[in-house]
mmCIF file of C-alpha atoms in Angstrom:
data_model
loop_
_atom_site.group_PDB
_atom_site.id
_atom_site.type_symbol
_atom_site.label_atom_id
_atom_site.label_comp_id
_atom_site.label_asym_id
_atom_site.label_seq_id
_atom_site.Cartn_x
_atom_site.Cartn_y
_atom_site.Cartn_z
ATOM 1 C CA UNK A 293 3.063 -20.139 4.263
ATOM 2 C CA UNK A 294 0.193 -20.397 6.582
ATOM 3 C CA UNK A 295 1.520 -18.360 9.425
ATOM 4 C CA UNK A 296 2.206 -15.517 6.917
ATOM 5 C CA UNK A 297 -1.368 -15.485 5.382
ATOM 6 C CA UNK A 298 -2.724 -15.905 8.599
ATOM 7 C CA UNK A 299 -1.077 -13.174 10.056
ATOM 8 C CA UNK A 300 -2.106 -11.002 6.965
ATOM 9 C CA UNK A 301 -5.605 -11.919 7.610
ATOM 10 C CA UNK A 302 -5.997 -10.993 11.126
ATOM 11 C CA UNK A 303 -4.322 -7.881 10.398
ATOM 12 C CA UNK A 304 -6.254 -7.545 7.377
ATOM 13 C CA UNK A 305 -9.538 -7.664 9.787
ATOM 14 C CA UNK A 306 -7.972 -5.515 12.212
ATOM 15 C CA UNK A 307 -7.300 -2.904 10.255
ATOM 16 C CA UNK A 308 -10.800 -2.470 8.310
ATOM 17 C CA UNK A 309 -12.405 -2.857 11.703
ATOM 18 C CA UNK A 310 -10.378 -0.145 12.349
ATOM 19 C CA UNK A 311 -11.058 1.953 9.542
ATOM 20 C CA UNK A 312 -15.121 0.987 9.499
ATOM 21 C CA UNK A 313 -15.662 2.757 12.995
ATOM 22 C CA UNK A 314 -13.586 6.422 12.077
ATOM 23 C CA UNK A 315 -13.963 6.403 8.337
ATOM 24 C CA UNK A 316 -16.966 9.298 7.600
ATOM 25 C CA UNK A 317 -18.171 9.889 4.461
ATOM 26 C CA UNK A 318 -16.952 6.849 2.448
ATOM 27 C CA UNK A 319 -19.239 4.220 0.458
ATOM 28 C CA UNK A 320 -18.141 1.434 2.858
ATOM 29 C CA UNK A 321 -20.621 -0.937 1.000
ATOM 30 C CA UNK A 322 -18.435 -0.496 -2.364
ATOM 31 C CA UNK A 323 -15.531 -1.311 -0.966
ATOM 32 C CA UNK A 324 -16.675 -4.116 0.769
ATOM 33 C CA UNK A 325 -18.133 -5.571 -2.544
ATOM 34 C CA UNK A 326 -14.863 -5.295 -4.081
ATOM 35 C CA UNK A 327 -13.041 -6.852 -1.392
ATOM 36 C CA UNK A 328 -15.401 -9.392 -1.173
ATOM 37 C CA UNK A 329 -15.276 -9.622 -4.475
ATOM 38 C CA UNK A 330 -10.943 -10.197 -5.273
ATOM 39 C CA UNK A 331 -11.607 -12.992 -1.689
ATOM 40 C CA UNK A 332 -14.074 -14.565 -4.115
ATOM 41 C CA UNK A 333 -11.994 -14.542 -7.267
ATOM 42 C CA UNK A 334 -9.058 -15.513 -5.704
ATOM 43 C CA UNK A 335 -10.307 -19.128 -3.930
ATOM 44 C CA UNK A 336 -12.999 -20.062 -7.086
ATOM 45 C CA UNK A 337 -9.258 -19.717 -8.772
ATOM 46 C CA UNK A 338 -6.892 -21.449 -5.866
ATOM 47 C CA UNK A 339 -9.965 -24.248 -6.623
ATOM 48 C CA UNK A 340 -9.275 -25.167 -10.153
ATOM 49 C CA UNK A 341 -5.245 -24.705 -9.370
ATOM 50 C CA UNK A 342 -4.739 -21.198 -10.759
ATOM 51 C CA UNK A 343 -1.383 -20.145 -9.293
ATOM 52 C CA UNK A 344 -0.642 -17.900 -12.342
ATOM 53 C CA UNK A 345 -3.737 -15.707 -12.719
ATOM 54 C CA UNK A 346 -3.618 -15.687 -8.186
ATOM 55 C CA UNK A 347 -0.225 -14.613 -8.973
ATOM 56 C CA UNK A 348 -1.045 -11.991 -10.951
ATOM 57 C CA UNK A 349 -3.854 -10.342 -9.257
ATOM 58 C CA UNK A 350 -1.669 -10.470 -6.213
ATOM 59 C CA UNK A 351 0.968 -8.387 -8.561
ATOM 60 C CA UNK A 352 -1.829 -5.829 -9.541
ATOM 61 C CA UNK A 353 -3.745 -5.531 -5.935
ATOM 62 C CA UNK A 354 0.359 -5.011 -4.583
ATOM 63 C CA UNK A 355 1.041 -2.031 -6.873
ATOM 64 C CA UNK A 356 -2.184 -0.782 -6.491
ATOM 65 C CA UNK A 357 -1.709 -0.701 -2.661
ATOM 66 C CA UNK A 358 1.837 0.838 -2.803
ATOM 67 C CA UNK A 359 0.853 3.470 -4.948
ATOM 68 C CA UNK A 360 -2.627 4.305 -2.774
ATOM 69 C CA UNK A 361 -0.909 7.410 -0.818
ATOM 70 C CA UNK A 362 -0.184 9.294 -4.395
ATOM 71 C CA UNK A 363 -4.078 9.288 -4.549
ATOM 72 C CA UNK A 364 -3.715 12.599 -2.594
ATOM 73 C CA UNK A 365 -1.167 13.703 -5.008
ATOM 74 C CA UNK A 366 -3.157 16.863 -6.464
ATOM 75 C CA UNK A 367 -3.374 18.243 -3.201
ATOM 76 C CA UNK A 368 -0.161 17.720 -2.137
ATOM 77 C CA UNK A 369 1.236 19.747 -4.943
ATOM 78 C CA UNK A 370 -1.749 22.508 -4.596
ATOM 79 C CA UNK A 371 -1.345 22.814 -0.881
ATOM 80 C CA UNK A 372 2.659 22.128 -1.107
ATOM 81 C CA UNK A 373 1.898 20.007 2.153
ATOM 82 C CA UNK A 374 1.939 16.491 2.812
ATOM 83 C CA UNK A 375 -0.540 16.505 5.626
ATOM 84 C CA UNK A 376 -2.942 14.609 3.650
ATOM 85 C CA UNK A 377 -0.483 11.831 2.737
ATOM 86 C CA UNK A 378 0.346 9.206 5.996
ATOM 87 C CA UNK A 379 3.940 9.625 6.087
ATOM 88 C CA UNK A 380 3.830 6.211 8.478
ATOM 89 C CA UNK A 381 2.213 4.108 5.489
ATOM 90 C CA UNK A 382 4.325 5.844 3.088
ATOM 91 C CA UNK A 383 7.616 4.777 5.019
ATOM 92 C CA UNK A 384 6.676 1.233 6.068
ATOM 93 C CA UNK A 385 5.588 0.615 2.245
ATOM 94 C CA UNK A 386 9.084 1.767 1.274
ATOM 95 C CA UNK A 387 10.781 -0.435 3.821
ATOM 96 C CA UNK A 388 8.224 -3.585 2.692
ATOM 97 C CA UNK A 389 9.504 -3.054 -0.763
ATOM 98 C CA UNK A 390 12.948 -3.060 0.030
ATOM 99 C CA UNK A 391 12.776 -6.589 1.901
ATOM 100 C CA UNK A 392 10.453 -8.201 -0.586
ATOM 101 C CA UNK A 393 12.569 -6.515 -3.419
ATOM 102 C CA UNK A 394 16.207 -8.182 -1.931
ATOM 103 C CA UNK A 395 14.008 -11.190 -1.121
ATOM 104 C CA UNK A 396 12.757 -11.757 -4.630
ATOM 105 C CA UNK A 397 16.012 -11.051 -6.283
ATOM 106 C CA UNK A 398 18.748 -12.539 -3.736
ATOM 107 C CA UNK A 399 16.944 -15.801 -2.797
ATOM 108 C CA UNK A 400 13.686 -16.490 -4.809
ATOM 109 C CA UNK A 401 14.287 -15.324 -8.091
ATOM 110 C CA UNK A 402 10.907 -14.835 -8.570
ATOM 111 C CA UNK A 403 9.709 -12.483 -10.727
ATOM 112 C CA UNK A 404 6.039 -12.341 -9.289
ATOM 113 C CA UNK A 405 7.883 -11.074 -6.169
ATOM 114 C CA UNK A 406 10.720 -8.498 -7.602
ATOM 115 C CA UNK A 407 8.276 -7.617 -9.975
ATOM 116 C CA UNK A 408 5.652 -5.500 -8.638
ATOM 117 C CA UNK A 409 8.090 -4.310 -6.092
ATOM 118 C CA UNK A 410 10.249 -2.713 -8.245
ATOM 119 C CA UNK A 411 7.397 -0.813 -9.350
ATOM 120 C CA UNK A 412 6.788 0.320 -5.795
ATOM 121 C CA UNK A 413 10.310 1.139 -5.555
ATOM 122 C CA UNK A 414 9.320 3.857 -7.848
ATOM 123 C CA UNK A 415 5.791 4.772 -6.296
ATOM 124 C CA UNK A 416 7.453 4.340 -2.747
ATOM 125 C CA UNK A 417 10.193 6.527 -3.861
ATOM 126 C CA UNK A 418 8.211 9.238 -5.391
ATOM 127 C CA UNK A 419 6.148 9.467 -2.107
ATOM 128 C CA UNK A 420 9.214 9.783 -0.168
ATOM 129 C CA UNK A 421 10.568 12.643 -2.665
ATOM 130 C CA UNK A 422 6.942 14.770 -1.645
ATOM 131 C CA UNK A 423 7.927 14.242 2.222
ATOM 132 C CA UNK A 424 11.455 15.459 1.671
ATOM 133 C CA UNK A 425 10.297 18.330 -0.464
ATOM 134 C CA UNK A 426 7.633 19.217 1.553
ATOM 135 C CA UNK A 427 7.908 18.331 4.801
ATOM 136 C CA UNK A 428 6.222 15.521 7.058
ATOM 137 C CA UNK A 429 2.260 16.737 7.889
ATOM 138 C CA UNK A 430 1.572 20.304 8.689
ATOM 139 C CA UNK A 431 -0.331 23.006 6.802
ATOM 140 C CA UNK A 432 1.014 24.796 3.885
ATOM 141 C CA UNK A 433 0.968 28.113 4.436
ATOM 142 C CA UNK A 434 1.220 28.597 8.447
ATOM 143 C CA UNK A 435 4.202 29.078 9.869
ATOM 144 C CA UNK A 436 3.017 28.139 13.330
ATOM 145 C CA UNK A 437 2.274 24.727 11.604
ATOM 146 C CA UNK A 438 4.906 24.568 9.366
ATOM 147 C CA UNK A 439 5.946 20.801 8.460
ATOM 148 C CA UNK A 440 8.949 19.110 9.772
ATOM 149 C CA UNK A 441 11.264 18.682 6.961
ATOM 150 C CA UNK A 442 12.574 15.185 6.089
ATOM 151 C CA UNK A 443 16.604 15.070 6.468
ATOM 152 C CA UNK A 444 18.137 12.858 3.681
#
């Protein structure tokens, strides 16, 4: 269990280091606060031997997570281009749900694991229906950027 977390944690740092030095334009103190905030929640309730309630905010932040890159779902139905959607999230969220999914069903039997994924079978999915429909990246209109299409 530790190696896991810890792994998460360091990639965890990684990535918002990552995304503190090129993100412009964002309120970078709100999201902090919040995550912060759920890092908070989550020991005070690991402290009085909360499993349940960890569980379930683990369920809701999980969802919420998988279903981020539909965020830019307007757009990619105005534009009819995925270029503001990262196809590499998109597909490595779909392949996470798939192993957690099998895991949570085949050996654990868990329904705080199969649960949320099979919800982000459905986000995941729908995600990978806009890339097939429209194409991985490129501009809308142009046909000197025109997207790749996704063979299924």
């Amino acid at each position: 269990v530790y190696i896991p977390a810890l792994t998460g944690i360091a990639a965890a740092i990684f990535c918002s280091a990552i995304y503190d030095r090129y993100s412009k334009e964002v309120k970078k103190a709100s999201l902090y606060r919040v995550a912060f905030g759920i890092i908070g929640a989550s020991t005070a309730l690991f402290m009085q031997e909360q499993s349940y309630l960890i569980g379930i905010m683990g369920c809701v932040i999980s969802v919420c997570l998988l279903a981020a890159p539909l965020a830019a779902l307007s757009t990619v139905l105005r534009d009819k281009s995925t270029a503001s959607m990262p196809f590499s999230t998109s597909a490595i969220n779909s392949l996470n749900v798939v192993v957690w999914l099998t895991y949570g069903l085949l050996v654990a039997d868990d329904v705080m694991i199969w649960g949320p994924n099979v919800l982000g079978l459905f986000v995941c999915g729908a995600q990978m229906v806009l890339f097939a429909k429209f194409g991985i990246g490129g501009s809308g209109g142009s046909k000197a950027n025109a997207p790749q299409k996704l063979q299924m």
